[in-house]
mmCIF file of C-alpha atoms and ligand atoms in Angstrom:
data_model
loop_
_atom_site.group_PDB
_atom_site.id
_atom_site.type_symbol
_atom_site.label_atom_id
_atom_site.label_comp_id
_atom_site.label_asym_id
_atom_site.label_seq_id
_atom_site.Cartn_x
_atom_site.Cartn_y
_atom_site.Cartn_z
ATOM 1 C CA MET A 1 123.695 95.037 79.740
ATOM 2 C CA ARG A 2 125.308 92.758 82.485
ATOM 3 C CA VAL A 3 124.531 89.153 83.157
ATOM 4 C CA VAL A 4 125.149 88.053 86.765
ATOM 5 C CA LYS A 5 124.981 84.494 87.937
ATOM 6 C CA SER A 6 126.161 84.597 91.373
ATOM 7 C CA VAL A 7 124.087 85.505 94.481
ATOM 8 C CA SER A 8 126.894 87.243 96.360
ATOM 9 C CA THR A 9 127.870 89.357 93.268
ATOM 10 C CA MET A 10 124.288 90.445 92.794
ATOM 11 C CA GLN A 11 123.869 91.339 96.335
ATOM 12 C CA ARG A 12 127.180 93.286 96.392
ATOM 13 C CA LEU A 13 126.190 95.338 93.242
ATOM 14 C CA ALA A 14 122.713 95.994 94.589
ATOM 15 C CA ARG A 15 124.137 97.239 97.949
ATOM 16 C CA ASN A 16 126.488 99.620 96.213
ATOM 17 C CA TRP A 17 123.786 100.954 94.026
ATOM 18 C CA ARG A 18 121.506 101.440 96.996
ATOM 19 C CA ARG A 19 124.279 103.090 99.058
ATOM 20 C CA ARG A 20 124.732 105.605 96.183
ATOM 21 C CA GLY A 21 120.965 106.344 96.087
ATOM 22 C CA VAL A 22 120.369 104.566 92.618
ATOM 23 C CA ARG A 23 116.802 103.528 92.298
ATOM 24 C CA ILE A 24 116.373 99.707 91.466
ATOM 25 C CA GLY A 25 113.528 98.416 89.523
ATOM 26 C CA PHE A 26 112.931 94.672 89.484
ATOM 27 C CA VAL A 27 111.091 92.170 87.228
ATOM 28 C CA PRO A 28 111.207 88.474 88.359
ATOM 29 C CA THR A 29 110.553 85.969 85.527
ATOM 30 C CA MET A 30 111.128 82.352 84.631
ATOM 31 C CA GLY A 31 112.477 83.395 81.207
ATOM 32 C CA TYR A 32 111.235 82.316 77.949
ATOM 33 C CA LEU A 33 110.211 85.927 77.707
ATOM 34 C CA HIS A 34 107.342 87.388 75.645
ATOM 35 C CA ALA A 35 105.502 90.850 75.050
ATOM 36 C CA GLY A 36 104.107 90.347 78.539
ATOM 37 C CA HIS A 37 107.438 90.222 80.250
ATOM 38 C CA VAL A 38 108.657 93.110 78.037
ATOM 39 C CA SER A 39 105.921 95.433 79.162
ATOM 40 C CA LEU A 40 106.879 94.853 82.808
ATOM 41 C CA ILE A 41 110.484 95.527 82.049
ATOM 42 C CA GLN A 42 109.460 98.695 80.256
ATOM 43 C CA ARG A 43 107.410 99.688 83.263
ATOM 44 C CA ALA A 44 110.234 99.006 85.596
ATOM 45 C CA ARG A 45 112.506 101.171 83.339
ATOM 46 C CA ARG A 46 110.003 104.086 83.741
ATOM 47 C CA ILE A 47 109.942 103.523 87.458
ATOM 48 C CA ALA A 48 113.720 103.460 87.842
ATOM 49 C CA GLY A 49 114.266 106.388 85.645
ATOM 50 C CA LYS A 50 117.178 107.026 83.326
ATOM 51 C CA ASN A 51 119.677 107.065 86.247
ATOM 52 C CA GLY A 52 118.236 103.927 88.016
ATOM 53 C CA ILE A 53 118.944 100.386 87.253
ATOM 54 C CA VAL A 54 116.570 97.684 86.038
ATOM 55 C CA ILE A 55 117.274 94.141 87.052
ATOM 56 C CA VAL A 56 115.457 91.088 85.362
ATOM 57 C CA SER A 57 115.817 87.866 87.052
ATOM 58 C CA ILE A 58 115.496 84.639 84.976
ATOM 59 C CA TYR A 59 115.203 81.592 87.072
ATOM 60 C CA VAL A 60 112.900 78.548 86.685
ATOM 61 C CA ASN A 61 112.077 77.986 90.459
ATOM 62 C CA PRO A 62 111.837 74.235 91.194
ATOM 63 C CA ALA A 63 110.044 75.017 94.450
ATOM 64 C CA GLN A 64 106.983 76.401 92.762
ATOM 65 C CA PHE A 65 106.459 73.212 90.534
ATOM 66 C CA GLY A 66 104.458 70.244 91.795
ATOM 67 C CA PRO A 67 105.902 66.825 91.249
ATOM 68 C CA ALA A 68 103.726 66.013 88.340
ATOM 69 C CA GLU A 69 104.192 69.487 86.622
ATOM 70 C CA ASP A 70 106.336 70.738 83.711
ATOM 71 C CA LEU A 71 109.568 71.737 85.489
ATOM 72 C CA SER A 72 111.993 69.615 83.313
ATOM 73 C CA ARG A 73 110.228 70.655 80.026
ATOM 74 C CA TYR A 74 109.663 74.253 80.882
ATOM 75 C CA PRO A 75 110.838 76.172 77.762
ATOM 76 C CA ARG A 76 114.174 78.075 77.742
ATOM 77 C CA ASP A 77 115.959 80.284 75.362
ATOM 78 C CA PHE A 78 118.484 82.430 77.060
ATOM 79 C CA ASP A 79 119.872 84.121 73.977
ATOM 80 C CA ARG A 80 116.484 85.361 72.846
ATOM 81 C CA ASP A 81 115.767 86.438 76.558
ATOM 82 C CA TRP A 82 118.866 88.369 76.464
ATOM 83 C CA GLN A 83 117.976 90.420 73.248
ATOM 84 C CA LEU A 84 114.340 91.098 74.611
ATOM 85 C CA CYS A 85 115.776 92.252 77.998
ATOM 86 C CA ARG A 86 118.298 94.574 76.256
ATOM 87 C CA GLN A 87 115.567 96.069 73.880
ATOM 88 C CA ALA A 88 113.170 96.506 76.800
ATOM 89 C CA GLY A 89 115.764 98.654 78.679
ATOM 90 C CA ALA A 90 117.096 96.252 81.268
ATOM 91 C CA ASP A 91 120.597 96.857 82.754
ATOM 92 C CA VAL A 92 121.132 93.597 84.463
ATOM 93 C CA ILE A 93 120.010 89.939 84.088
ATOM 94 C CA PHE A 94 120.290 87.991 87.143
ATOM 95 C CA ALA A 95 120.422 84.335 86.163
ATOM 96 C CA PRO A 96 121.413 82.013 89.139
ATOM 97 C CA ASN A 97 121.274 78.215 89.045
ATOM 98 C CA ASP A 98 119.634 75.991 91.620
ATOM 99 C CA ALA A 99 122.876 75.508 93.698
ATOM 100 C CA GLN A 100 123.073 79.281 93.990
ATOM 101 C CA MET A 101 119.463 79.611 94.970
ATOM 102 C CA TYR A 102 118.918 76.567 97.158
ATOM 103 C CA PRO A 103 122.423 75.532 98.370
ATOM 104 C CA GLY A 104 122.511 72.005 100.026
ATOM 105 C CA GLN A 105 118.759 71.463 99.300
ATOM 106 C CA GLY A 106 118.158 67.644 100.185
ATOM 107 C CA GLU A 107 121.191 67.604 102.174
ATOM 108 C CA GLY A 108 119.748 69.672 105.069
ATOM 109 C CA ARG A 109 121.527 72.981 104.381
ATOM 110 C CA TYR A 110 118.352 74.624 102.872
ATOM 111 C CA SER A 111 115.157 74.435 105.029
ATOM 112 C CA THR A 112 113.481 77.883 105.233
ATOM 113 C CA TYR A 113 110.458 78.705 103.409
ATOM 114 C CA VAL A 114 107.942 81.760 103.374
ATOM 115 C CA VAL A 115 104.261 80.849 103.437
ATOM 116 C CA GLU A 116 101.289 83.236 103.134
ATOM 117 C CA GLU A 117 98.359 81.671 104.701
ATOM 118 C CA ARG A 118 95.056 83.371 103.686
ATOM 119 C CA LEU A 119 95.102 84.700 100.047
ATOM 120 C CA SER A 120 97.113 81.705 98.814
ATOM 121 C CA ARG A 121 94.688 79.020 99.912
ATOM 122 C CA SER A 122 92.034 79.113 97.100
ATOM 123 C CA MET A 123 92.248 78.713 93.250
ATOM 124 C CA GLU A 124 95.873 78.202 92.351
ATOM 125 C CA GLY A 125 96.725 77.397 95.825
ATOM 126 C CA GLN A 126 93.987 74.640 95.911
ATOM 127 C CA SER A 127 95.005 73.121 92.584
ATOM 128 C CA ARG A 128 98.695 73.537 93.141
ATOM 129 C CA PRO A 129 99.195 72.888 96.778
ATOM 130 C CA THR A 130 102.952 73.777 97.147
ATOM 131 C CA HIS A 131 103.032 76.496 94.375
ATOM 132 C CA PHE A 132 102.575 79.764 96.387
ATOM 133 C CA ARG A 133 104.964 78.481 99.099
ATOM 134 C CA GLY A 134 107.639 78.253 96.215
ATOM 135 C CA VAL A 135 106.535 81.567 94.926
ATOM 136 C CA THR A 136 106.836 83.539 98.187
ATOM 137 C CA THR A 137 109.989 81.881 99.118
ATOM 138 C CA ILE A 138 111.797 82.680 95.895
ATOM 139 C CA VAL A 139 110.353 86.253 95.622
ATOM 140 C CA ALA A 140 111.527 86.945 99.263
ATOM 141 C CA LYS A 141 114.916 85.503 98.600
ATOM 142 C CA LEU A 142 115.184 87.589 95.313
ATOM 143 C CA PHE A 143 114.084 90.791 97.146
ATOM 144 C CA ASN A 144 117.055 90.059 99.681
ATOM 145 C CA ILE A 145 119.527 89.658 96.868
ATOM 146 C CA VAL A 146 118.310 92.397 94.329
ATOM 147 C CA LEU A 147 117.244 95.003 96.987
ATOM 148 C CA PRO A 148 114.643 96.643 94.805
ATOM 149 C CA ASP A 149 112.993 99.884 95.470
ATOM 150 C CA ALA A 150 110.037 98.675 93.296
ATOM 151 C CA ALA A 151 109.113 95.303 91.792
ATOM 152 C CA VAL A 152 106.745 94.802 88.801
ATOM 153 C CA PHE A 153 104.461 91.770 88.542
ATOM 154 C CA GLY A 154 101.702 90.997 85.864
ATOM 155 C CA ALA A 155 97.924 90.933 86.569
ATOM 156 C CA LYS A 156 97.940 87.916 84.470
ATOM 157 C CA ASP A 157 98.891 86.017 87.643
ATOM 158 C CA PHE A 158 96.316 88.009 89.720
ATOM 159 C CA GLN A 159 96.416 85.732 92.756
ATOM 160 C CA GLN A 160 100.168 85.715 92.827
ATOM 161 C CA ALA A 161 100.436 89.558 92.839
ATOM 162 C CA ALA A 162 98.069 89.630 95.653
ATOM 163 C CA VAL A 163 99.959 87.016 97.616
ATOM 164 C CA ILE A 164 103.197 88.892 97.001
ATOM 165 C CA GLN A 165 101.646 92.227 98.038
ATOM 166 C CA ARG A 166 100.381 90.670 101.191
ATOM 167 C CA MET A 167 103.817 89.104 101.869
ATOM 168 C CA VAL A 168 105.445 92.490 101.372
ATOM 169 C CA GLN A 169 103.031 94.137 103.812
ATOM 170 C CA ASP A 170 103.132 91.361 106.429
ATOM 171 C CA LEU A 171 106.971 90.943 106.482
ATOM 172 C CA ASN A 172 107.707 94.632 106.068
ATOM 173 C CA PHE A 173 109.793 94.386 102.918
ATOM 174 C CA PRO A 174 110.650 98.005 101.722
ATOM 175 C CA VAL A 175 109.603 97.314 98.297
ATOM 176 C CA LYS A 176 106.838 98.918 96.250
ATOM 177 C CA ILE A 177 104.830 96.367 94.313
ATOM 178 C CA VAL A 178 103.389 97.421 90.844
ATOM 179 C CA VAL A 179 100.922 95.362 89.012
ATOM 180 C CA ALA A 180 100.860 95.784 85.178
ATOM 181 C CA PRO A 181 98.046 94.677 82.938
ATOM 182 C CA THR A 182 97.893 91.418 81.232
ATOM 183 C CA VAL A 183 99.234 91.479 77.499
ATOM 184 C CA ARG A 184 97.276 89.627 75.122
ATOM 185 C CA GLU A 185 97.497 88.030 71.692
ATOM 186 C CA THR A 186 95.438 89.779 69.017
ATOM 187 C CA ASP A 187 92.819 86.973 69.493
ATOM 188 C CA GLY A 188 92.629 87.582 73.228
ATOM 189 C CA LEU A 189 94.714 84.671 74.655
ATOM 190 C CA ALA A 190 96.918 86.022 77.536
ATOM 191 C CA MET A 191 100.473 85.737 76.534
ATOM 192 C CA SER A 192 102.215 82.946 78.424
ATOM 193 C CA SER A 193 105.516 81.057 78.149
ATOM 194 C CA ARG A 194 103.251 77.820 78.271
ATOM 195 C CA ASN A 195 101.405 78.784 75.225
ATOM 196 C CA LYS A 196 104.361 77.221 73.459
ATOM 197 C CA TYR A 197 103.079 73.803 74.454
ATOM 198 C CA LEU A 198 99.841 74.203 72.427
ATOM 199 C CA ASP A 199 99.630 72.330 69.158
ATOM 200 C CA ALA A 200 97.881 73.676 65.897
ATOM 201 C CA SER A 201 94.527 72.454 66.971
ATOM 202 C CA GLN A 202 94.636 73.424 70.653
ATOM 203 C CA ARG A 203 95.970 77.077 70.050
ATOM 204 C CA PRO A 204 92.631 78.455 68.468
ATOM 205 C CA GLN A 205 90.536 76.687 71.316
ATOM 206 C CA ALA A 206 92.828 78.357 73.956
ATOM 207 C CA THR A 207 91.118 81.592 73.228
ATOM 208 C CA VAL A 208 88.238 80.199 75.178
ATOM 209 C CA LEU A 209 89.578 81.460 78.534
ATOM 210 C CA TRP A 210 89.457 85.022 77.207
ATOM 211 C CA LYS A 211 86.164 84.562 75.530
ATOM 212 C CA VAL A 212 84.496 83.163 78.719
ATOM 213 C CA ILE A 213 85.639 86.256 80.677
ATOM 214 C CA GLN A 214 84.038 88.395 77.942
ATOM 215 C CA ARG A 215 80.886 86.247 78.143
ATOM 216 C CA ALA A 216 80.677 86.830 81.934
ATOM 217 C CA LYS A 217 81.154 90.506 81.554
ATOM 218 C CA ALA A 218 78.280 90.623 78.938
ATOM 219 C CA ALA A 219 75.998 88.601 81.332
ATOM 220 C CA VAL A 220 76.741 91.095 84.191
ATOM 221 C CA LYS A 221 76.178 94.132 81.907
ATOM 222 C CA ASN A 222 72.850 92.649 80.329
ATOM 223 C CA SER A 223 71.389 91.792 83.699
ATOM 224 C CA SER A 224 69.560 94.387 85.942
ATOM 225 C CA ARG A 225 69.989 92.167 89.019
ATOM 226 C CA PRO A 226 73.027 90.386 90.542
ATOM 227 C CA LEU A 227 73.565 86.977 88.997
ATOM 228 C CA ALA A 228 73.806 83.722 90.897
ATOM 229 C CA ALA A 229 77.491 82.785 90.834
ATOM 230 C CA GLU A 230 76.857 79.039 90.816
ATOM 231 C CA LYS A 231 74.607 79.191 87.803
ATOM 232 C CA LEU A 232 76.826 81.500 85.790
ATOM 233 C CA ARG A 233 79.833 79.236 86.848
ATOM 234 C CA ARG A 234 78.080 76.114 85.391
ATOM 235 C CA GLU A 235 77.096 77.929 82.128
ATOM 236 C CA LEU A 236 80.723 79.088 81.632
ATOM 237 C CA LYS A 237 82.003 75.820 82.252
ATOM 238 C CA ALA A 238 79.762 74.205 79.797
ATOM 239 C CA PHE A 239 80.740 76.726 77.327
ATOM 240 C CA ILE A 240 84.521 75.993 77.763
ATOM 241 C CA GLN A 241 84.117 72.297 77.627
ATOM 242 C CA ARG A 242 82.300 72.542 74.085
ATOM 243 C CA GLN A 243 85.984 72.730 72.956
ATOM 244 C CA PRO A 244 87.148 69.252 72.389
ATOM 245 C CA ALA A 245 90.611 69.828 73.967
ATOM 246 C CA ALA A 246 89.543 71.870 76.981
ATOM 247 C CA ARG A 247 88.850 70.796 80.508
ATOM 248 C CA VAL A 248 88.098 73.298 83.298
ATOM 249 C CA ASP A 249 90.103 73.051 86.584
ATOM 250 C CA TYR A 250 88.353 75.918 88.269
ATOM 251 C CA ILE A 251 86.175 79.119 87.650
ATOM 252 C CA GLN A 252 85.968 81.183 90.678
ATOM 253 C CA PHE A 253 84.036 84.511 91.353
ATOM 254 C CA PHE A 254 85.488 86.485 94.224
ATOM 255 C CA ASP A 255 86.130 89.817 95.929
ATOM 256 C CA ALA A 256 89.341 91.175 94.561
ATOM 257 C CA GLN A 257 90.361 92.676 98.000
ATOM 258 C CA THR A 258 89.525 89.674 100.235
ATOM 259 C CA PHE A 259 89.692 86.933 97.805
ATOM 260 C CA GLU A 260 86.500 85.594 99.498
ATOM 261 C CA PRO A 261 84.307 83.781 96.941
ATOM 262 C CA VAL A 262 80.926 85.466 96.179
ATOM 263 C CA ARG A 263 77.559 84.016 95.753
ATOM 264 C CA THR A 264 76.318 86.752 93.659
ATOM 265 C CA VAL A 265 78.075 88.298 90.735
ATOM 266 C CA THR A 266 77.824 91.965 89.986
ATOM 267 C CA GLY A 267 79.893 94.785 88.375
ATOM 268 C CA GLY A 268 83.387 94.834 89.952
ATOM 269 C CA THR A 269 83.380 91.022 90.928
ATOM 270 C CA HIS A 270 86.567 89.457 89.848
ATOM 271 C CA ILE A 271 86.597 86.182 87.769
ATOM 272 C CA ALA A 272 89.587 83.877 87.641
ATOM 273 C CA LEU A 273 89.927 80.540 85.892
ATOM 274 C CA ALA A 274 92.358 77.673 85.021
ATOM 275 C CA ALA A 275 91.732 75.304 82.248
ATOM 276 C CA PHE A 276 93.798 72.473 80.671
ATOM 277 C CA LEU A 277 93.957 72.412 76.823
ATOM 278 C CA GLY A 278 95.260 68.902 76.340
ATOM 279 C CA ASN A 279 98.158 68.729 78.978
ATOM 280 C CA THR A 280 98.700 72.385 78.989
ATOM 281 C CA ARG A 281 97.276 74.264 81.995
ATOM 282 C CA LEU A 282 96.412 77.955 81.271
ATOM 283 C CA ILE A 283 94.984 80.654 83.545
ATOM 284 C CA ASP A 284 93.418 83.915 83.121
ATOM 285 C CA ASN A 285 91.258 86.549 84.962
ATOM 286 C CA GLY A 286 89.407 89.910 84.763
ATOM 287 C CA THR A 287 87.126 92.319 86.476
ATOM 288 C CA LEU A 288 83.511 92.040 85.491
HETATM 289 P P1 AMP B 1 106.635 83.997 84.545
HETATM 290 O O1 AMP B 1 107.921 84.174 83.751
HETATM 291 O O2 AMP B 1 105.508 83.181 83.912
HETATM 292 O O3 AMP B 1 107.057 83.530 85.969
HETATM 293 O O4 AMP B 1 106.102 85.501 84.705
HETATM 294 C C1 AMP B 1 106.984 86.474 85.189
HETATM 295 C C2 AMP B 1 106.103 87.746 85.389
HETATM 296 O O5 AMP B 1 105.506 88.063 84.185
HETATM 297 C C3 AMP B 1 104.859 87.563 86.385
HETATM 298 O O6 AMP B 1 104.817 88.712 87.097
HETATM 299 C C4 AMP B 1 103.752 87.381 85.387
HETATM 300 O O7 AMP B 1 102.539 87.808 86.013
HETATM 301 C C5 AMP B 1 104.242 88.291 84.327
HETATM 302 N N1 AMP B 1 103.421 87.937 83.147
HETATM 303 C C6 AMP B 1 103.320 86.734 82.535
HETATM 304 N N2 AMP B 1 102.430 86.741 81.535
HETATM 305 C C7 AMP B 1 102.151 87.997 81.343
HETATM 306 C C8 AMP B 1 101.284 88.653 80.447
HETATM 307 N N3 AMP B 1 100.614 88.064 79.368
HETATM 308 N N4 AMP B 1 101.072 90.022 80.561
HETATM 309 C C9 AMP B 1 101.588 90.695 81.685
HETATM 310 N N5 AMP B 1 102.298 90.098 82.643
HETATM 311 C C10 AMP B 1 102.597 88.851 82.379
#
């Protein structure tokens, strides 16, 4: 497995592979990898085939963090990431630094951003106003550097996957977007690099995000009529906030295609939520 740090080297390698008809599968990450990332790399491996190339990028993208967020303390462990990438079947780790990705930022030599203007407005986009601009910009840049045939994203970040899919359609990127299922701990907590921030009392409470999705599913299943979204939302919020460390940021019921919020909840409605456990902000989602 090869580690590439320079944009120009990565782009040159990718162009050579593409010219020779080698299929490139790509998994963008911020590192501190876990079994969720591993499942995406394995999926990319299957898509690329044994003659293809699987590239994993590891880059903590400052542009997708708000000023008060956890950029400076985001967990990192390159040696462990390297092992996991190799075991999962990656061929290349692309690990650029900020100077490679945003040359001259603040000095006027970096000033171009990609903005999706519809799906990115609600939920994560509302709570984290510059987040998706950072995500679409870095993913567009990475696509131009890595030149993937296919890129794999996790359903854990459901809105992100939809925003990327829309960007790819709207800007005609020749990349197939694949969305892989959320990988969970045995108690239901969605795997996340940020779970590391949870202390021993917060960690068991964090399963409440998953529990609340199960609760919403049960409510839909046990009702013969559509449920009022606002009433269900209030009930679920109260359920979460019974955990002493938990504070709800949002709970949203919406149509998974349009991302429009719905007033009534039925089978097939999508739920997404964000909650703080202490200072740690976690997200989860599912189909009801
Ligand atoms: P991150 O490193 O958090 O930026 O995530 C990189 C990619 O891994 C994104 O496409 C995420 O949606 C995906 N991912 C993160 N956590 C999980 C998980 N628990 N299951 C599946 N995919 C995940």
